[in-house]
PDB file of C-alpha atoms in Angstrom:
ATOM      1  CA  GLY A   1      -0.195   0.877   2.367  1.00 79.00           C
ATOM      2  CA  GLN A   2       2.032   3.086  -0.235  1.00 87.00           C
ATOM      3  CA  ASP A   3       2.279   5.952   2.646  1.00 84.00           C
ATOM      4  CA  ARG A   4       3.733   3.458   5.391  1.00 84.00           C
ATOM      5  CA  ASP A   5       6.270   2.055   2.415  1.00 84.00           C
ATOM      6  CA  ALA A   6       7.221   5.447   1.615  1.00 86.00           C
ATOM      7  CA  VAL A   7       7.714   6.421   5.198  1.00 86.00           C
ATOM      8  CA  ALA A   8       9.851   3.257   5.649  1.00 87.00           C
ATOM      9  CA  SER A   9      11.916   3.839   2.596  1.00 88.00           C
ATOM     10  CA  TYR A  10      12.852   7.618   3.315  1.00 88.00           C
ATOM     11  CA  THR A  11      13.779   6.347   6.843  1.00 85.00           C
ATOM     12  CA  VAL A  12      16.297   4.027   5.292  1.00 88.00           C
ATOM     13  CA  ALA A  13      17.569   6.598   2.955  1.00 87.00           C
ATOM     14  CA  LEU A  14      17.948   9.119   5.985  1.00 89.00           C
ATOM     15  CA  GLY A  15      19.730   6.360   8.148  1.00 89.00           C
ATOM     16  CA  LEU A  16      22.223   6.191   4.992  1.00 89.00           C
ATOM     17  CA  ARG A  17      22.591  10.039   4.288  1.00 89.00           C
ATOM     18  CA  PRO A  18      21.253  11.945   7.531  1.00 88.00           C
ATOM     19  CA  THR A  19      21.972  15.321   6.092  1.00 92.00           C
ATOM     20  CA  THR A  20      19.768  14.931   2.821  1.00 91.00           C
ATOM     21  CA  ALA A  21      17.108  17.581   3.112  1.00 95.00           C
ATOM     22  CA  PRO A  22      14.957  16.162   0.363  1.00 94.00           C
ATOM     23  CA  ALA A  23      14.265  12.917   1.825  1.00 94.00           C
ATOM     24  CA  TYR A  24      13.148  14.414   5.321  1.00 95.00           C
ATOM     25  CA  PHE A  25      11.040  17.155   3.109  1.00 97.00           C
ATOM     26  CA  HIS A  26       9.048  14.150   1.281  1.00 94.00           C
ATOM     27  CA  ARG A  27       8.883  12.072   4.197  1.00 94.00           C
ATOM     28  CA  GLY A  28       7.359  15.191   6.131  1.00 97.00           C
ATOM     29  CA  LEU A  29       4.770  15.388   3.040  1.00 96.00           C
ATOM     30  CA  VAL A  30       3.646  12.074   3.739  1.00 95.00           C
ATOM     31  CA  ALA A  31       3.654  12.765   7.534  1.00 96.00           C
ATOM     32  CA  LEU A  32       1.341  15.526   6.973  1.00 97.00           C
ATOM     33  CA  ARG A  33      -1.034  13.557   4.750  1.00 95.00           C
ATOM     34  CA  GLN A  34      -1.136  10.875   7.218  1.00 94.00           C
ATOM     35  CA  ARG A  35      -1.854  13.449   9.983  1.00 97.00           C
ATOM     36  CA  ASP A  36       1.118  12.472  11.923  1.00 96.00           C
ATOM     37  CA  TRP A  37       2.016  15.840  13.109  1.00 98.00           C
ATOM     38  CA  ALA A  38       4.950  15.116  15.338  1.00 97.00           C
ATOM     39  CA  LEU A  39       7.052  13.369  12.587  1.00 96.00           C
ATOM     40  CA  ALA A  40       5.820  16.166  10.166  1.00 98.00           C
ATOM     41  CA  HIS A  41       7.183  18.726  12.425  1.00 98.00           C
ATOM     42  CA  HIS A  42      10.267  16.934  13.010  1.00 97.00           C
ATOM     43  CA  ASP A  43      11.168  16.362   9.457  1.00 97.00           C
ATOM     44  CA  PHE A  44      10.516  20.161   8.329  1.00 98.00           C
ATOM     45  CA  SER A  45      12.259  21.409  11.365  1.00 98.00           C
ATOM     46  CA  ARG A  46      15.342  19.118   9.904  1.00 97.00           C
ATOM     47  CA  VAL A  47      15.044  20.518   6.579  1.00 98.00           C
ATOM     48  CA  LEU A  48      15.168  23.936   8.042  1.00 98.00           C
ATOM     49  CA  ASP A  49      18.421  23.091   9.876  1.00 97.00           C
ATOM     50  CA  LEU A  50      19.772  22.219   6.715  1.00 97.00           C
ATOM     51  CA  GLU A  51      18.349  24.829   4.791  1.00 97.00           C
ATOM     52  CA  PRO A  52      17.176  27.628   6.758  1.00 96.00           C
ATOM     53  CA  ASN A  53      15.882  29.464   3.874  1.00 95.00           C
ATOM     54  CA  ASN A  54      13.412  27.114   2.369  1.00 97.00           C
ATOM     55  CA  ALA A  55      10.005  28.933   2.627  1.00 97.00           C
ATOM     56  CA  GLU A  56       8.174  25.889   1.750  1.00 98.00           C
ATOM     57  CA  ALA A  57       9.273  23.885   4.584  1.00 98.00           C
ATOM     58  CA  CYS A  58       8.354  26.716   6.993  1.00 97.00           C
ATOM     59  CA  ILE A  59       4.994  26.449   5.430  1.00 98.00           C
ATOM     60  CA  ASN A  60       4.525  22.561   5.865  1.00 98.00           C
ATOM     61  CA  ARG A  61       6.024  22.897   9.540  1.00 98.00           C
ATOM     62  CA  ALA A  62       3.192  25.610   9.859  1.00 98.00           C
ATOM     63  CA  LEU A  63       0.490  22.913   8.932  1.00 98.00           C
ATOM     64  CA  ALA A  64       2.222  20.270  11.350  1.00 98.00           C
ATOM     65  CA  LEU A  65       2.180  23.010  14.413  1.00 98.00           C
ATOM     66  CA  THR A  66      -1.368  23.699  13.529  1.00 97.00           C
ATOM     67  CA  GLY A  67      -2.155  20.218  13.846  1.00 97.00           C
ATOM     68  CA  GLN A  68      -0.801  20.395  17.071  1.00 97.00           C
ATOM     69  CA  LYS A  69      -2.718  22.865  18.215  1.00 98.00           C
ATOM     70  CA  LYS A  70       0.270  25.207  18.306  1.00 97.00           C
ATOM     71  CA  ARG A  71      -0.914  28.202  16.215  1.00 97.00           C
ATOM     72  CA  ALA A  72       1.473  30.867  17.589  1.00 97.00           C
ATOM     73  CA  GLU A  73       4.379  28.837  16.330  1.00 97.00           C
ATOM     74  CA  ALA A  74       2.483  28.151  13.122  1.00 97.00           C
ATOM     75  CA  LEU A  75       1.967  31.900  12.693  1.00 97.00           C
ATOM     76  CA  ALA A  76       5.784  32.364  13.258  1.00 97.00           C
ATOM     77  CA  ASP A  77       6.764  30.217  10.397  1.00 97.00           C
ATOM     78  CA  LEU A  78       4.172  31.664   8.136  1.00 97.00           C
ATOM     79  CA  ASN A  79       5.987  34.966   8.645  1.00 95.00           C
ATOM     80  CA  ARG A  80       9.193  33.740   8.617  1.00 95.00           C
ATOM     81  CA  ALA A  81       8.147  32.279   4.993  1.00 95.00           C
ATOM     82  CA  LEU A  82       7.345  35.725   4.022  1.00 94.00           C
ATOM     83  CA  GLU A  83      10.493  37.146   4.560  1.00 88.00           C
TER      84      GLU A  83
END
């Protein structure tokens, strides 16, 4: 469906420009919607590598971590988002 197409499009874009934080961010949002916790975790981690102060990426990574049953790490991200 559309989510699969979106992931494929963002993946192509990232292959061309691997330091494009918005592409990781939006692919991560699609991954969250699909409950692909590992991809979402990867993508929001990459956003945070590129934009360390991105609070929204911290919150979304916390959601991915919660989906992976990593609650302590999720809580750490939520606290980081509040800083």
